[in-house]
Tab-separated table of C-alpha atoms and ligand atoms in Angstrom:
chain	number	residue	atom	x	y	z
A	23	MET	CA	101.667	8.390	-25.411
A	24	THR	CA	100.531	9.089	-28.947
A	25	THR	CA	101.480	12.579	-30.067
A	26	LYS	CA	99.044	14.346	-32.387
A	27	LEU	CA	100.590	16.609	-35.010
A	28	ILE	CA	98.306	19.638	-35.151
A	29	ASP	CA	97.689	20.329	-38.848
A	30	GLY	CA	97.773	24.136	-39.068
A	31	LYS	CA	97.494	24.028	-42.842
A	32	ALA	CA	94.184	22.146	-42.748
A	33	PHE	CA	92.953	24.305	-39.847
A	34	ALA	CA	93.772	27.485	-41.787
A	35	GLU	CA	92.047	26.143	-44.918
A	36	LYS	CA	88.897	25.472	-42.896
A	37	LEU	CA	89.036	28.958	-41.371
A	38	ARG	CA	89.522	30.593	-44.795
A	39	ALA	CA	86.534	28.644	-46.202
A	40	ASP	CA	84.445	29.874	-43.275
A	41	ILE	CA	85.623	33.472	-43.808
A	42	ALA	CA	84.773	33.207	-47.538
A	43	GLN	CA	81.193	32.216	-46.629
A	44	ARG	CA	80.854	35.127	-44.208
A	45	VAL	CA	82.305	37.552	-46.783
A	46	ALA	CA	79.788	36.356	-49.411
A	47	LYS	CA	76.930	36.864	-46.924
A	48	LEU	CA	78.184	40.335	-46.037
A	49	LYS	CA	78.228	41.259	-49.736
A	50	ALA	CA	74.738	39.846	-50.303
A	51	ASP	CA	73.176	41.393	-47.173
A	52	ASN	CA	75.019	44.719	-46.965
A	53	GLY	CA	76.604	45.279	-50.375
A	54	VAL	CA	79.985	45.663	-48.679
A	55	THR	CA	83.223	43.881	-49.585
A	56	PRO	CA	85.934	43.849	-46.884
A	57	GLY	CA	89.192	45.370	-48.141
A	58	LEU	CA	92.742	44.860	-46.872
A	59	ALA	CA	95.527	47.311	-47.775
A	60	VAL	CA	99.109	46.078	-47.456
A	61	VAL	CA	101.977	48.551	-47.630
A	62	LEU	CA	105.501	47.335	-48.328
A	63	VAL	CA	108.476	49.681	-48.125
A	64	GLY	CA	111.612	48.563	-49.951
A	65	ASN	CA	112.355	45.178	-51.495
A	66	ASN	CA	113.181	42.754	-48.692
A	67	PRO	CA	112.728	39.385	-50.494
A	68	ALA	CA	111.124	37.631	-47.481
A	69	SER	CA	108.663	40.523	-47.045
A	70	GLU	CA	107.814	40.437	-50.757
A	71	VAL	CA	106.875	36.736	-50.451
A	72	TYR	CA	104.725	37.417	-47.362
A	73	VAL	CA	102.946	40.321	-49.079
A	74	ARG	CA	102.270	38.266	-52.229
A	75	ASN	CA	100.797	35.427	-50.159
A	76	LYS	CA	98.661	37.806	-48.146
A	77	ALA	CA	97.258	39.456	-51.299
A	78	LYS	CA	96.547	36.077	-52.943
A	79	GLN	CA	94.705	34.687	-49.929
A	80	THR	CA	92.777	37.950	-49.436
A	81	LYS	CA	91.387	37.673	-52.990
A	82	GLU	CA	90.681	33.954	-52.595
A	83	VAL	CA	88.214	34.605	-49.753
A	84	GLY	CA	86.435	37.235	-51.865
A	85	MET	CA	87.900	40.339	-50.208
A	86	ASN	CA	89.493	43.269	-52.009
A	87	SER	CA	93.276	43.485	-51.780
A	88	TYR	CA	95.084	46.786	-52.215
A	89	GLU	CA	98.863	46.527	-52.445
A	90	PHE	CA	101.271	49.442	-52.282
A	91	THR	CA	105.007	49.078	-52.788
A	92	LEU	CA	106.985	52.155	-51.851
A	93	PRO	CA	110.696	52.661	-52.542
A	94	GLU	CA	113.311	51.864	-49.849
A	95	ASN	CA	114.135	55.586	-49.468
A	96	THR	CA	110.508	56.604	-48.733
A	97	SER	CA	110.517	59.175	-45.924
A	98	GLU	CA	108.627	58.563	-42.683
A	99	ALA	CA	106.426	61.585	-43.515
A	100	ASP	CA	105.456	60.086	-46.888
A	101	LEU	CA	104.666	56.712	-45.315
A	102	LEU	CA	102.556	58.405	-42.622
A	103	ALA	CA	100.715	60.298	-45.380
A	104	LYS	CA	99.966	56.977	-47.137
A	105	VAL	CA	98.664	55.488	-43.876
A	106	ASN	CA	96.483	58.541	-43.346
A	107	GLU	CA	95.076	58.256	-46.868
A	108	LEU	CA	94.171	54.592	-46.184
A	109	ASN	CA	92.663	55.519	-42.792
A	110	ASN	CA	90.260	57.794	-44.697
A	111	ASP	CA	89.477	55.356	-47.503
A	112	LYS	CA	85.982	53.824	-47.007
A	113	ASN	CA	86.863	50.793	-49.141
A	114	VAL	CA	89.741	49.860	-46.838
A	115	HIS	CA	88.777	48.052	-43.605
A	116	GLY	CA	92.176	46.626	-42.669
A	117	ILE	CA	95.634	48.179	-43.011
A	118	LEU	CA	98.922	46.356	-42.616
A	119	VAL	CA	102.355	47.907	-42.937
A	120	GLN	CA	104.800	45.063	-43.538
A	121	LEU	CA	107.594	44.902	-40.939
A	122	PRO	CA	110.516	45.313	-40.697
A	123	LEU	CA	110.647	48.865	-42.035
A	124	PRO	CA	113.862	50.498	-43.267
A	125	LYS	CA	116.008	51.776	-40.369
A	126	HIS	CA	115.293	55.485	-40.998
A	127	ILE	CA	111.571	54.952	-40.252
A	128	ASN	CA	110.248	54.648	-36.699
A	129	GLU	CA	108.059	51.520	-36.676
A	130	GLU	CA	106.188	52.515	-33.528
A	131	SER	CA	105.135	55.882	-35.017
A	132	VAL	CA	103.858	54.182	-38.161
A	133	ILE	CA	101.969	51.436	-36.321
A	134	ASN	CA	100.329	53.972	-34.029
A	135	ALA	CA	99.331	56.154	-37.017
A	136	ILE	CA	97.068	53.357	-38.309
A	137	SER	CA	93.469	53.836	-37.226
A	138	PRO	CA	92.931	51.332	-34.344
A	139	ALA	CA	89.681	50.297	-36.057
A	140	LYS	CA	91.641	49.266	-39.188
A	141	ASP	CA	94.662	47.808	-37.375
A	142	ALA	CA	94.577	44.341	-39.020
A	143	ASP	CA	97.819	43.274	-37.317
A	144	GLY	CA	96.529	44.292	-33.866
A	145	PHE	CA	99.820	46.026	-32.991
A	146	HIS	CA	98.421	49.521	-32.255
A	147	VAL	CA	98.904	50.612	-28.643
A	148	ILE	CA	95.109	51.039	-28.251
A	149	ASN	CA	94.492	47.440	-29.318
A	150	ALA	CA	97.367	46.223	-27.117
A	151	GLY	CA	95.792	48.121	-24.199
A	152	LYS	CA	92.355	46.674	-24.920
A	153	LEU	CA	93.799	43.154	-24.944
A	154	ALA	CA	95.717	43.799	-21.713
A	155	THR	CA	92.532	45.014	-20.000
A	156	GLY	CA	90.309	42.262	-21.404
A	157	GLN	CA	88.336	44.513	-23.796
A	158	ASP	CA	87.364	43.553	-27.339
A	159	GLY	CA	89.714	44.836	-30.028
A	160	LEU	CA	91.849	43.581	-32.887
A	161	VAL	CA	94.296	40.931	-31.670
A	162	PRO	CA	97.731	40.109	-33.180
A	163	CYS	CA	97.319	37.364	-35.791
A	164	THR	CA	99.939	34.824	-34.693
A	165	PRO	CA	98.792	34.457	-31.059
A	166	LEU	CA	95.158	34.522	-32.237
A	167	GLY	CA	95.902	31.530	-34.481
A	168	CYS	CA	97.671	29.725	-31.620
A	169	LEU	CA	94.677	30.320	-29.353
A	170	MET	CA	92.256	28.952	-31.961
A	171	MET	CA	94.301	25.749	-32.256
A	172	LEU	CA	94.560	25.366	-28.464
A	173	LYS	CA	90.810	25.866	-27.994
A	174	ASP	CA	90.107	23.368	-30.736
A	175	HIS	CA	92.334	20.823	-28.988
A	176	PHE	CA	91.271	21.355	-25.367
A	177	GLY	CA	87.842	22.964	-25.530
A	178	ASP	CA	88.062	24.645	-22.112
A	179	LEU	CA	91.501	26.051	-21.233
A	180	SER	CA	90.539	27.130	-17.730
A	181	GLY	CA	93.085	26.221	-15.024
A	182	LYS	CA	95.776	25.014	-17.433
A	183	HIS	CA	99.307	26.162	-16.725
A	184	ALA	CA	100.746	27.835	-19.826
A	185	VAL	CA	104.433	28.653	-20.101
A	186	ILE	CA	105.128	31.126	-22.889
A	187	ILE	CA	108.763	31.448	-23.899
A	188	GLY	CA	109.329	34.932	-25.364
A	189	ARG	CA	107.971	38.349	-24.390
A	190	SER	CA	107.696	40.198	-27.706
A	191	ASN	CA	104.815	42.591	-28.403
A	192	ILE	CA	103.978	40.544	-31.511
A	193	VAL	CA	103.745	37.065	-29.978
A	194	GLY	CA	104.694	36.503	-26.316
A	195	LYS	CA	102.834	39.326	-24.553
A	196	PRO	CA	99.563	39.100	-26.524
A	197	MET	CA	99.638	35.292	-26.214
A	198	ALA	CA	99.889	35.676	-22.430
A	199	ALA	CA	96.973	38.121	-22.358
A	200	LEU	CA	94.802	35.830	-24.504
A	201	LEU	CA	95.510	32.785	-22.328
A	202	LEU	CA	94.892	34.776	-19.158
A	203	LYS	CA	91.497	35.748	-20.608
A	204	GLU	CA	90.826	31.996	-21.018
A	205	SER	CA	91.603	31.567	-17.291
A	206	CYS	CA	94.937	29.831	-17.757
A	207	THR	CA	97.667	30.296	-15.171
A	208	VAL	CA	100.306	32.031	-17.259
A	209	THR	CA	104.071	32.148	-16.862
A	210	ILE	CA	106.089	34.288	-19.280
A	211	ALA	CA	109.688	33.149	-19.656
A	212	HIS	CA	112.369	35.100	-21.509
A	213	SER	CA	116.093	35.419	-22.066
A	214	LYS	CA	116.761	36.187	-18.383
A	215	THR	CA	114.619	33.379	-16.948
A	216	VAL	CA	116.561	31.130	-14.562
A	217	ASP	CA	116.257	27.358	-15.083
A	218	LEU	CA	113.938	27.517	-18.084
A	219	SER	CA	113.807	23.729	-18.525
A	220	ALA	CA	112.405	23.228	-14.984
A	221	MET	CA	109.831	25.959	-15.642
A	222	VAL	CA	108.732	24.369	-18.919
A	223	LYS	CA	108.453	20.955	-17.192
A	224	THR	CA	105.506	22.320	-15.127
A	225	ALA	CA	103.497	23.413	-18.194
A	226	ASP	CA	100.298	21.885	-19.581
A	227	ILE	CA	100.731	24.251	-22.554
A	228	VAL	CA	104.096	25.381	-23.917
A	229	VAL	CA	104.235	28.222	-26.451
A	230	ALA	CA	107.735	28.728	-27.848
A	231	ALA	CA	108.332	32.102	-29.553
A	232	VAL	CA	112.049	32.669	-29.274
A	233	GLY	CA	113.707	32.478	-32.696
A	234	LYS	CA	116.352	29.904	-31.670
A	235	PRO	CA	116.389	26.677	-33.685
A	236	GLU	CA	115.240	23.625	-31.695
A	237	MET	CA	116.126	25.230	-28.363
A	238	VAL	CA	113.295	23.540	-26.430
A	239	LYS	CA	114.222	19.908	-25.853
A	240	GLY	CA	111.951	16.883	-25.534
A	241	SER	CA	113.267	16.242	-21.998
A	242	TRP	CA	111.852	19.657	-20.918
A	243	ILE	CA	108.272	18.665	-21.796
A	244	LYS	CA	105.840	17.240	-19.213
A	245	SER	CA	104.138	14.041	-20.332
A	246	GLY	CA	100.860	14.934	-22.062
A	247	ALA	CA	101.598	18.643	-22.535
A	248	VAL	CA	100.570	20.490	-25.704
A	249	VAL	CA	103.389	22.284	-27.497
A	250	ILE	CA	102.827	25.238	-29.827
A	251	ASP	CA	105.970	26.051	-31.794
A	252	VAL	CA	105.854	29.605	-33.165
A	253	GLY	CA	109.521	29.780	-34.192
A	254	ILE	CA	110.545	29.960	-37.833
A	255	ASN	CA	114.283	29.443	-38.291
A	256	ARG	CA	116.039	28.762	-41.563
A	257	LEU	CA	118.898	26.266	-41.122
A	258	PRO	CA	121.518	26.170	-43.878
A	259	LEU	CA	122.172	22.726	-45.391
A	260	GLU	CA	124.956	21.495	-47.642
A	261	GLY	CA	124.772	22.480	-51.299
A	262	GLY	CA	123.373	25.951	-50.596
A	263	LYS	CA	119.995	24.519	-49.569
A	264	SER	CA	118.186	25.240	-46.321
A	265	LYS	CA	115.328	23.904	-44.203
A	266	LEU	CA	112.848	25.478	-41.836
A	267	VAL	CA	112.832	24.419	-38.197
A	268	GLY	CA	110.981	25.733	-35.184
A	269	ASP	CA	112.112	26.636	-31.668
A	270	VAL	CA	111.285	23.108	-30.454
A	271	ALA	CA	113.151	19.862	-31.139
A	272	THR	CA	109.930	18.332	-32.499
A	273	SER	CA	111.126	14.746	-33.017
A	274	GLU	CA	112.254	14.569	-29.361
A	275	CYS	CA	108.715	15.498	-28.217
A	276	ILE	CA	107.015	12.649	-30.066
A	277	GLY	CA	105.770	10.155	-27.467
A	278	ILE	CA	105.970	12.765	-24.678
A	279	ALA	CA	103.684	15.636	-25.728
A	280	SER	CA	100.005	14.880	-26.383
A	281	ALA	CA	100.045	17.301	-29.318
A	282	ILE	CA	102.514	19.546	-31.112
A	283	THR	CA	102.445	21.975	-34.038
A	284	PRO	CA	105.016	21.084	-36.709
A	285	VAL	CA	107.262	23.610	-38.482
A	286	PRO	CA	106.441	24.212	-41.270
A	287	GLY	CA	102.683	23.585	-41.415
A	288	GLY	CA	101.677	24.465	-37.856
A	289	VAL	CA	101.359	28.051	-36.625
A	290	GLY	CA	102.561	29.704	-39.872
A	291	PRO	CA	99.503	29.078	-42.075
A	292	MET	CA	97.177	30.263	-39.301
A	293	THR	CA	98.799	33.702	-39.165
A	294	ILE	CA	97.570	34.869	-42.607
A	295	ALA	CA	94.157	33.248	-42.063
A	296	CYS	CA	93.833	35.306	-38.857
A	297	LEU	CA	94.795	38.461	-40.752
A	298	LEU	CA	91.783	37.816	-43.002
A	299	GLU	CA	89.651	37.129	-39.918
A	300	ASN	CA	90.726	40.492	-38.435
A	301	THR	CA	89.913	42.311	-41.699
A	302	TYR	CA	86.471	40.699	-41.747
A	303	ARG	CA	85.887	41.657	-38.090
A	304	ALA	CA	87.038	45.247	-38.746
A	305	CYS	CA	84.617	45.506	-41.678
A	306	VAL	CA	81.680	44.192	-39.626
A	307	ALA	CA	82.533	46.598	-36.777
A	308	ALA	CA	82.618	49.514	-39.272
A	309	LEU	CA	79.011	48.731	-40.302
A	310	LYS	CA	77.712	49.222	-36.747
B	410	LIG	P1	111.641	38.483	-30.770
B	410	LIG	O1	113.051	38.368	-31.172
B	410	LIG	O2	110.963	39.799	-30.782
B	410	LIG	O3	111.485	37.891	-29.297
B	410	LIG	C1	112.160	36.731	-28.887
B	410	LIG	C2	111.928	36.510	-27.417
B	410	LIG	O4	112.644	35.345	-27.030
B	410	LIG	C3	112.411	37.658	-26.525
B	410	LIG	O5	111.344	38.079	-25.713
B	410	LIG	C4	113.527	37.043	-25.689
B	410	LIG	O6	113.493	37.474	-24.340
B	410	LIG	C5	113.253	35.564	-25.771
B	410	LIG	N1	114.475	34.781	-25.706
B	410	LIG	C6	115.616	34.955	-26.423
B	410	LIG	N2	116.548	34.052	-26.054
B	410	LIG	C7	115.979	33.291	-25.092
B	410	LIG	C8	116.432	32.200	-24.318
B	410	LIG	N3	117.643	31.687	-24.474
B	410	LIG	N4	115.580	31.672	-23.416
B	410	LIG	C9	114.338	32.157	-23.247
B	410	LIG	N5	113.855	33.190	-23.970
B	410	LIG	C10	114.663	33.747	-24.876
B	410	LIG	O7	110.857	37.415	-31.666
B	410	LIG	P2	109.300	37.275	-32.083
B	410	LIG	O8	108.941	38.317	-33.065
B	410	LIG	O9	108.455	37.109	-30.876
B	410	LIG	O10	109.384	35.882	-32.864
B	410	LIG	C11	109.816	34.697	-32.224
B	410	LIG	C12	109.899	33.594	-33.246
B	410	LIG	O11	108.630	33.373	-33.827
B	410	LIG	C13	110.832	33.886	-34.436
B	410	LIG	O12	111.423	32.669	-34.859
B	410	LIG	C14	109.881	34.375	-35.507
B	410	LIG	O13	110.375	34.150	-36.821
B	410	LIG	C15	108.684	33.524	-35.232
B	410	LIG	N6	107.414	34.093	-35.672
B	410	LIG	C16	106.595	33.280	-36.375
B	410	LIG	C17	105.373	33.746	-36.789
B	410	LIG	C18	104.465	32.815	-37.528
B	410	LIG	O14	103.587	33.235	-38.241
B	410	LIG	N7	104.634	31.514	-37.344
B	410	LIG	C19	104.981	35.061	-36.529
B	410	LIG	C20	105.821	35.870	-35.770
B	410	LIG	C21	107.057	35.371	-35.340
């Protein structure tokens, strides 16, 4: 069995080029430029890198990027006021508050204060409810990117058995809802699942979103299955260096899986591209 490495970087580049064309057309036809506002509270170094990348890629596709960095000790009331200001700003079509937030701020309250129509991350309870009931809304970026790659690989997903490992609101649950909408048979596994390896062995599609380095072994994978590795884990190496690995022991799956997303270069690049896609979609919906 030849195992295809799904090139998320190239896929994301293609998607961004397509978004750039649509943005240019929107400007020409409607005189509107989609705008994404990103709010960062505090100075978590990883979050700063994410926010910088998001802003750079937003500008590269021709959208407006508005970045706000608030101090670590910002009160929840002040952050909610900022969100409200952005909700009322006509130039802003997508709003993202970078997570995690400092401990004194309730993340749920902040997420649910974002206008559902501008909820670029797709985390608002209204958008989660729309996804759960099969209605159109803004969908969380990481599972949206995974779905795009799966559809590109398979075409029709109908009848496939998907095992999703992880039940978070950000990845596992929305991934399950998206695959159910594509008529997959969906199993959600989690930390209390009994005999996970046997469960995974029955899957045509495995989505691993756990946060445990190389937990999913090659021997768990059914011959010909497609493996989507969402995990991003930093493993320390000698000399103070580190390397990124996923939740799947990728090298063990070569020759067994028909396709697999590598880490890095698989799911990761698609996440920001889907954030831009959501901002574009929110802008188009606002014109109606
Ligand atoms: P989370 O911690 O919120 O959820 C982890 C899930 O894994 C939980 O539902 C838990 O039940 C399950 N789990 C834990 N131990 C398990 C075990 N032994 N067996 C089976 N299930 C187990 O994490 P998350 O936010 O969903 O993220 C998961 C991973 O994906 C992390 O590595 C994260 O960094 C990564 N991630 C990547 C992207 C991306 O853009 N590529 C985006 C979001 C998250």
